[in-house]
PDB file of C-alpha atoms and ligand atoms in Angstrom:
ATOM      1  CA  MET A1321      86.196 -47.676 -93.586  1.00 78.00           C
ATOM      2  CA  GLU A1322      86.109 -48.734 -97.243  1.00 91.00           C
ATOM      3  CA  SER A1323      82.784 -49.956 -98.609  1.00 93.00           C
ATOM      4  CA  LYS A1324      81.640 -51.039-102.031  1.00 97.00           C
ATOM      5  CA  ILE A1325      78.932 -52.905-103.892  1.00 98.00           C
ATOM      6  CA  ARG A1326      80.213 -55.540-106.300  1.00 98.00           C
ATOM      7  CA  PRO A1327      78.938 -58.625-108.123  1.00 98.00           C
ATOM      8  CA  ALA A1328      79.107 -61.754-105.977  1.00 98.00           C
ATOM      9  CA  GLU A1329      82.041 -64.097-106.575  1.00 98.00           C
ATOM     10  CA  LYS A1330      82.578 -67.791-105.874  1.00 97.00           C
ATOM     11  CA  ARG A1331      84.490 -67.139-102.620  1.00 97.00           C
ATOM     12  CA  ASP A1332      81.467 -65.243-101.164  1.00 98.00           C
ATOM     13  CA  LEU A1333      79.265 -68.323-100.748  1.00 97.00           C
ATOM     14  CA  PRO A1334      79.832 -68.926 -96.993  1.00 95.00           C
ATOM     15  CA  SER A1335      79.088 -65.250 -96.193  1.00 97.00           C
ATOM     16  CA  LEU A1336      76.032 -65.304 -98.442  1.00 97.00           C
ATOM     17  CA  LEU A1337      74.699 -68.402 -96.710  1.00 95.00           C
ATOM     18  CA  ASP A1338      75.126 -66.660 -93.343  1.00 95.00           C
ATOM     19  CA  LEU A1339      73.061 -63.756 -94.665  1.00 96.00           C
ATOM     20  CA  MET A1340      70.409 -66.086 -96.140  1.00 95.00           C
ATOM     21  CA  ASN A1341      70.131 -67.656 -92.709  1.00 94.00           C
ATOM     22  CA  GLN A1342      69.207 -64.208 -91.343  1.00 95.00           C
ATOM     23  CA  LEU A1343      66.476 -63.943 -94.000  1.00 94.00           C
ATOM     24  CA  SER A1344      64.927 -67.357 -93.417  1.00 91.00           C
ATOM     25  CA  PRO A1345      66.697 -69.570 -90.896  1.00 88.00           C
ATOM     26  CA  TYR A1346      67.471 -73.052 -92.206  1.00 80.00           C
ATOM     27  CA  SER A1347      65.099 -75.608 -90.812  1.00 68.00           C
ATOM     28  CA  SER A1348      67.526 -78.458 -91.536  1.00 73.00           C
ATOM     29  CA  GLN A1349      71.055 -79.174 -92.675  1.00 80.00           C
ATOM     30  CA  ILE A1350      71.727 -77.775 -96.139  1.00 85.00           C
ATOM     31  CA  ASP A1351      73.245 -79.756 -98.986  1.00 91.00           C
ATOM     32  CA  TYR A1352      76.402 -77.695 -99.585  1.00 91.00           C
ATOM     33  CA  THR A1353      77.277 -79.408-102.884  1.00 95.00           C
ATOM     34  CA  LYS A1354      73.857 -78.742-104.314  1.00 95.00           C
ATOM     35  CA  ILE A1355      73.745 -75.133-103.179  1.00 95.00           C
ATOM     36  CA  SER A1356      77.276 -74.553-104.571  1.00 97.00           C
ATOM     37  CA  GLU A1357      76.054 -75.753-107.958  1.00 97.00           C
ATOM     38  CA  THR A1358      73.042 -73.444-107.799  1.00 97.00           C
ATOM     39  CA  PHE A1359      75.311 -70.562-106.781  1.00 98.00           C
ATOM     40  CA  SER A1360      77.650 -71.209-109.729  1.00 98.00           C
ATOM     41  CA  SER A1361      74.753 -71.299-112.168  1.00 98.00           C
ATOM     42  CA  ILE A1362      73.459 -67.969-110.818  1.00 98.00           C
ATOM     43  CA  LEU A1363      76.917 -66.401-111.240  1.00 98.00           C
ATOM     44  CA  GLU A1364      77.139 -67.643-114.834  1.00 98.00           C
ATOM     45  CA  ASP A1365      73.643 -66.494-115.834  1.00 98.00           C
ATOM     46  CA  LYS A1366      73.597 -63.009-117.312  1.00 97.00           C
ATOM     47  CA  PHE A1367      69.930 -62.622-116.366  1.00 98.00           C
ATOM     48  CA  TYR A1368      70.792 -62.821-112.669  1.00 98.00           C
ATOM     49  CA  ARG A1369      72.657 -60.011-110.923  1.00 98.00           C
ATOM     50  CA  LEU A1370      73.670 -61.133-107.446  1.00 98.00           C
ATOM     51  CA  ILE A1371      75.454 -58.364-105.555  1.00 98.00           C
ATOM     52  CA  VAL A1372      77.240 -58.081-102.235  1.00 98.00           C
ATOM     53  CA  TYR A1373      77.947 -55.074-100.044  1.00 98.00           C
ATOM     54  CA  GLU A1374      81.506 -55.313 -98.773  1.00 98.00           C
ATOM     55  CA  THR A1375      82.860 -53.205 -95.966  1.00 96.00           C
ATOM     56  CA  ASP A1376      86.428 -53.646 -94.725  1.00 90.00           C
ATOM     57  CA  ASP A1377      86.655 -57.037 -96.465  1.00 91.00           C
ATOM     58  CA  LYS A1378      83.487 -58.285 -94.762  1.00 97.00           C
ATOM     59  CA  ILE A1379      80.286 -59.128 -96.669  1.00 98.00           C
ATOM     60  CA  VAL A1380      77.502 -57.365 -94.784  1.00 98.00           C
ATOM     61  CA  GLY A1381      74.689 -57.278 -97.339  1.00 98.00           C
ATOM     62  CA  THR A1382      73.332 -58.893-100.449  1.00 98.00           C
ATOM     63  CA  ALA A1383      70.498 -58.581-102.945  1.00 98.00           C
ATOM     64  CA  LEU A1384      69.484 -60.330-106.139  1.00 98.00           C
ATOM     65  CA  LEU A1385      67.987 -59.000-109.367  1.00 98.00           C
ATOM     66  CA  LEU A1386      66.414 -61.434-111.788  1.00 98.00           C
ATOM     67  CA  VAL A1387      65.802 -60.042-115.276  1.00 98.00           C
ATOM     68  CA  GLN A1388      62.689 -61.735-116.572  1.00 98.00           C
ATOM     69  CA  LYS A1389      62.202 -62.001-120.314  1.00 97.00           C
ATOM     70  CA  ASN A1390      58.788 -61.051-121.494  1.00 95.00           C
ATOM     71  CA  LEU A1391      56.715 -60.756-124.682  1.00 97.00           C
ATOM     72  CA  SER A1392      54.459 -57.875-123.645  1.00 97.00           C
ATOM     73  CA  HIS A1393      55.696 -54.259-123.571  1.00 97.00           C
ATOM     74  CA  GLY A1394      57.366 -54.738-126.936  1.00 98.00           C
ATOM     75  CA  GLY A1395      59.460 -57.540-125.522  1.00 98.00           C
ATOM     76  CA  ARG A1396      61.082 -55.405-122.825  1.00 98.00           C
ATOM     77  CA  PRO A1397      62.063 -57.435-119.763  1.00 98.00           C
ATOM     78  CA  TYR A1398      61.157 -56.651-116.173  1.00 98.00           C
ATOM     79  CA  GLY A1399      63.228 -56.925-113.044  1.00 98.00           C
ATOM     80  CA  HIS A1400      62.424 -58.941-109.960  1.00 98.00           C
ATOM     81  CA  ILE A1401      64.304 -58.192-106.748  1.00 98.00           C
ATOM     82  CA  GLU A1402      64.692 -60.924-104.143  1.00 98.00           C
ATOM     83  CA  ASN A1403      66.800 -61.900-101.146  1.00 97.00           C
ATOM     84  CA  VAL A1404      67.586 -58.420 -99.800  1.00 98.00           C
ATOM     85  CA  VAL A1405      69.450 -58.825 -96.509  1.00 98.00           C
ATOM     86  CA  VAL A1406      71.748 -56.656 -94.408  1.00 98.00           C
ATOM     87  CA  ASP A1407      73.674 -58.214 -91.525  1.00 98.00           C
ATOM     88  CA  SER A1408      71.900 -57.427 -88.258  1.00 97.00           C
ATOM     89  CA  SER A1409      74.898 -55.416 -86.922  1.00 97.00           C
ATOM     90  CA  TYR A1410      74.916 -53.149 -89.979  1.00 97.00           C
ATOM     91  CA  ARG A1411      71.227 -52.274 -90.382  1.00 98.00           C
ATOM     92  CA  GLY A1412      69.966 -48.700 -90.350  1.00 98.00           C
ATOM     93  CA  LYS A1413      73.051 -47.285 -92.078  1.00 97.00           C
ATOM     94  CA  GLY A1414      71.608 -46.960 -95.590  1.00 98.00           C
ATOM     95  CA  ILE A1415      73.211 -50.164 -96.920  1.00 98.00           C
ATOM     96  CA  GLY A1416      69.936 -51.822 -97.953  1.00 98.00           C
ATOM     97  CA  LYS A1417      68.757 -48.706 -99.777  1.00 98.00           C
ATOM     98  CA  GLU A1418      72.079 -48.371-101.590  1.00 98.00           C
ATOM     99  CA  MET A1419      71.811 -51.970-102.815  1.00 98.00           C
ATOM    100  CA  LEU A1420      68.240 -51.399-104.060  1.00 98.00           C
ATOM    101  CA  GLU A1421      69.320 -48.284-105.953  1.00 98.00           C
ATOM    102  CA  TYR A1422      72.223 -50.204-107.479  1.00 98.00           C
ATOM    103  CA  LEU A1423      69.930 -52.990-108.716  1.00 98.00           C
ATOM    104  CA  ILE A1424      67.304 -50.550-110.038  1.00 98.00           C
ATOM    105  CA  ASN A1425      70.082 -48.994-112.076  1.00 98.00           C
ATOM    106  CA  GLU A1426      71.171 -52.434-113.312  1.00 98.00           C
ATOM    107  CA  ALA A1427      67.555 -53.083-114.377  1.00 98.00           C
ATOM    108  CA  ARG A1428      67.641 -49.826-116.375  1.00 98.00           C
ATOM    109  CA  LYS A1429      70.718 -51.072-118.211  1.00 98.00           C
ATOM    110  CA  TYR A1430      68.724 -54.166-119.276  1.00 98.00           C
ATOM    111  CA  ASN A1431      65.951 -51.859-120.562  1.00 98.00           C
ATOM    112  CA  CYS A1432      63.499 -53.252-117.990  1.00 98.00           C
ATOM    113  CA  TYR A1433      60.145 -51.451-117.952  1.00 98.00           C
ATOM    114  CA  LYS A1434      59.538 -52.095-114.238  1.00 98.00           C
ATOM    115  CA  VAL A1435      61.026 -53.714-111.163  1.00 98.00           C
ATOM    116  CA  ILE A1436      58.808 -55.706-108.821  1.00 98.00           C
ATOM    117  CA  LEU A1437      59.292 -57.407-105.480  1.00 97.00           C
ATOM    118  CA  ASN A1438      57.358 -59.074-102.708  1.00 95.00           C
ATOM    119  CA  GLY A1439      58.276 -57.403 -99.446  1.00 93.00           C
ATOM    120  CA  ARG A1440      57.596 -58.764 -96.019  1.00 93.00           C
ATOM    121  CA  LYS A1441      54.975 -57.012 -93.940  1.00 93.00           C
ATOM    122  CA  GLY A1442      56.691 -54.206 -92.062  1.00 95.00           C
ATOM    123  CA  THR A1443      59.319 -53.510 -94.717  1.00 97.00           C
ATOM    124  CA  GLU A1444      57.131 -51.261 -96.884  1.00 97.00           C
ATOM    125  CA  GLY A1445      58.828 -48.085 -95.617  1.00 97.00           C
ATOM    126  CA  PHE A1446      62.219 -49.490 -96.526  1.00 98.00           C
ATOM    127  CA  TYR A1447      61.213 -50.205-100.129  1.00 98.00           C
ATOM    128  CA  GLU A1448      59.400 -46.870-100.406  1.00 98.00           C
ATOM    129  CA  SER A1449      62.630 -45.129 -99.402  1.00 98.00           C
ATOM    130  CA  ALA A1450      64.131 -46.416-102.682  1.00 98.00           C
ATOM    131  CA  GLY A1451      61.125 -45.315-104.778  1.00 98.00           C
ATOM    132  CA  PHE A1452      58.900 -48.422-104.791  1.00 98.00           C
ATOM    133  CA  LYS A1453      55.155 -47.880-104.575  1.00 97.00           C
ATOM    134  CA  ARG A1454      52.486 -50.113-103.080  1.00 96.00           C
ATOM    135  CA  THR A1455      50.162 -51.558-105.716  1.00 95.00           C
ATOM    136  CA  ASP A1456      46.573 -52.694-105.658  1.00 95.00           C
ATOM    137  CA  GLU A1457      47.500 -55.918-107.434  1.00 93.00           C
ATOM    138  CA  THR A1458      46.720 -59.166-105.685  1.00 93.00           C
ATOM    139  CA  GLU A1459      49.711 -61.195-104.699  1.00 91.00           C
ATOM    140  CA  MET A1460      49.055 -64.895-105.180  1.00 94.00           C
ATOM    141  CA  ARG A1461      51.151 -67.797-104.005  1.00 93.00           C
ATOM    142  CA  ILE A1462      51.153 -71.540-103.754  1.00 97.00           C
ATOM    143  CA  ASP A1463      53.694 -73.209-101.473  1.00 95.00           C
ATOM    144  CA  LEU A1464      55.296 -76.312-102.967  1.00 96.00           C
TER     145      LEU A1464
HETATM  146  C1  COA B 121      65.008 -54.774 -94.491  1.00 79.04           C
HETATM  147  C2  COA B 121      66.525 -54.511 -94.497  1.00 79.04           C
HETATM  148  C3  COA B 121      67.136 -55.140 -95.755  1.00 79.04           C
HETATM  149  C4  COA B 121      66.786 -52.999 -94.465  1.00 79.04           C
HETATM  150  O1  COA B 121      68.163 -52.771 -94.641  1.00 79.04           O
HETATM  151  P1  COA B 121      68.888 -51.523 -93.925  1.00 79.04           P
HETATM  152  O2  COA B 121      70.261 -51.425 -94.463  1.00 79.04           O
HETATM  153  O3  COA B 121      68.745 -51.660 -92.456  1.00 79.04           O
HETATM  154  O4  COA B 121      67.976 -50.315 -94.411  1.00 79.04           O
HETATM  155  P2  COA B 121      68.492 -48.822 -94.712  1.00 79.04           P
HETATM  156  O5  COA B 121      69.368 -48.391 -93.584  1.00 79.04           O
HETATM  157  O6  COA B 121      69.089 -48.781 -96.077  1.00 79.04           O
HETATM  158  O7  COA B 121      67.126 -48.026 -94.688  1.00 79.04           O
HETATM  159  C5  COA B 121      66.733 -47.178 -95.740  1.00 79.04           C
HETATM  160  C6  COA B 121      65.486 -46.452 -95.323  1.00 79.04           C
HETATM  161  O8  COA B 121      64.438 -47.396 -95.051  1.00 79.04           O
HETATM  162  C7  COA B 121      63.981 -47.228 -93.712  1.00 79.04           C
HETATM  163  N1  COA B 121      63.761 -48.574 -93.164  1.00 79.04           N
HETATM  164  C8  COA B 121      64.680 -49.535 -92.960  1.00 79.04           C
HETATM  165  N2  COA B 121      64.096 -50.668 -92.483  1.00 79.04           N
HETATM  166  C9  COA B 121      62.782 -50.371 -92.372  1.00 79.04           C
HETATM  167  C10 COA B 121      61.649 -51.108 -91.940  1.00 79.04           C
HETATM  168  N3  COA B 121      61.744 -52.381 -91.530  1.00 79.04           N
HETATM  169  N4  COA B 121      60.438 -50.481 -91.961  1.00 79.04           N
HETATM  170  C11 COA B 121      60.324 -49.221 -92.399  1.00 79.04           C
HETATM  171  N5  COA B 121      61.358 -48.464 -92.815  1.00 79.04           N
HETATM  172  C12 COA B 121      62.570 -49.032 -92.810  1.00 79.04           C
HETATM  173  C13 COA B 121      65.104 -46.522 -92.996  1.00 79.04           C
HETATM  174  O9  COA B 121      64.601 -45.778 -91.907  1.00 79.04           O
HETATM  175  C14 COA B 121      65.664 -45.627 -94.061  1.00 79.04           C
HETATM  176  O10 COA B 121      64.876 -44.462 -94.222  1.00 79.04           O
HETATM  177  P3  COA B 121      65.487 -43.069 -94.759  1.00 79.04           P
HETATM  178  O11 COA B 121      65.952 -43.308 -96.151  1.00 79.04           O
HETATM  179  O12 COA B 121      64.327 -42.133 -94.657  1.00 79.04           O
HETATM  180  O13 COA B 121      66.620 -42.761 -93.817  1.00 79.04           O
HETATM  181  C15 COA B 121      67.202 -55.118 -93.221  1.00 79.04           C
HETATM  182  O14 COA B 121      66.530 -54.633 -92.087  1.00 79.04           O
HETATM  183  C16 COA B 121      67.197 -56.643 -93.188  1.00 79.04           C
HETATM  184  O15 COA B 121      68.110 -57.276 -93.729  1.00 79.04           O
HETATM  185  N6  COA B 121      66.163 -57.242 -92.525  1.00 79.04           N
HETATM  186  C17 COA B 121      66.084 -58.694 -92.391  1.00 79.04           C
HETATM  187  C18 COA B 121      65.833 -59.396 -93.715  1.00 79.04           C
HETATM  188  C19 COA B 121      64.602 -58.856 -94.416  1.00 79.04           C
HETATM  189  O16 COA B 121      63.533 -58.712 -93.820  1.00 79.04           O
HETATM  190  N7  COA B 121      64.773 -58.559 -95.721  1.00 79.04           N
HETATM  191  C20 COA B 121      63.691 -58.053 -96.539  1.00 79.04           C
HETATM  192  C21 COA B 121      62.875 -59.172 -97.046  1.00 79.04           C
HETATM  193  S1  COA B 121      61.387 -58.580 -97.842  1.00 79.04           S
END
């Protein structure tokens, strides 16, 4: 079985949407044209690293790193990881952890001083397995 992590490409959109549906199921029909445009702009933006985990020509995982520019810390950016999903049939095989390690390494290449993420309750152990630590910071949110 051949497996690799690679940057997402245009042809991956249907597989990525299937994975996004496993993260948060669509409540209504999606506007494919609009989401294709968003996807293209992510692929073209050097401050976004969207990766896929491919095994035997099937996309079974994805994760996104956003490199956020910043004026503190001498202007060093920080990384924000989002949208980590492994297909339900492929979980528990180390794929998620491998993708996190890949993106942490990408963040290093951008000279990021930290990588942050908001994990769902119950996934703490998963993120800890890749070196993340719980913080005592308060997470705040407003739904729009
Ligand atoms: C969370 C998720 C990405 C984990 O991916 P995965 O490929 O199954 O995880 P891995 O096999 O790489 O697990 C790596 C380590 O984390 C542990 N782990 C995995 N899921 C865990 C969980 N939910 N809680 C605690 N530990 C977990 C594994 O036991 C493993 O430990 P080890 O390194 O000591 O062996 C996957 O379950 C998923 O896609 N879930 C649905 C979407 C989701 O919730 N995404 C996260 C949003 S915050």
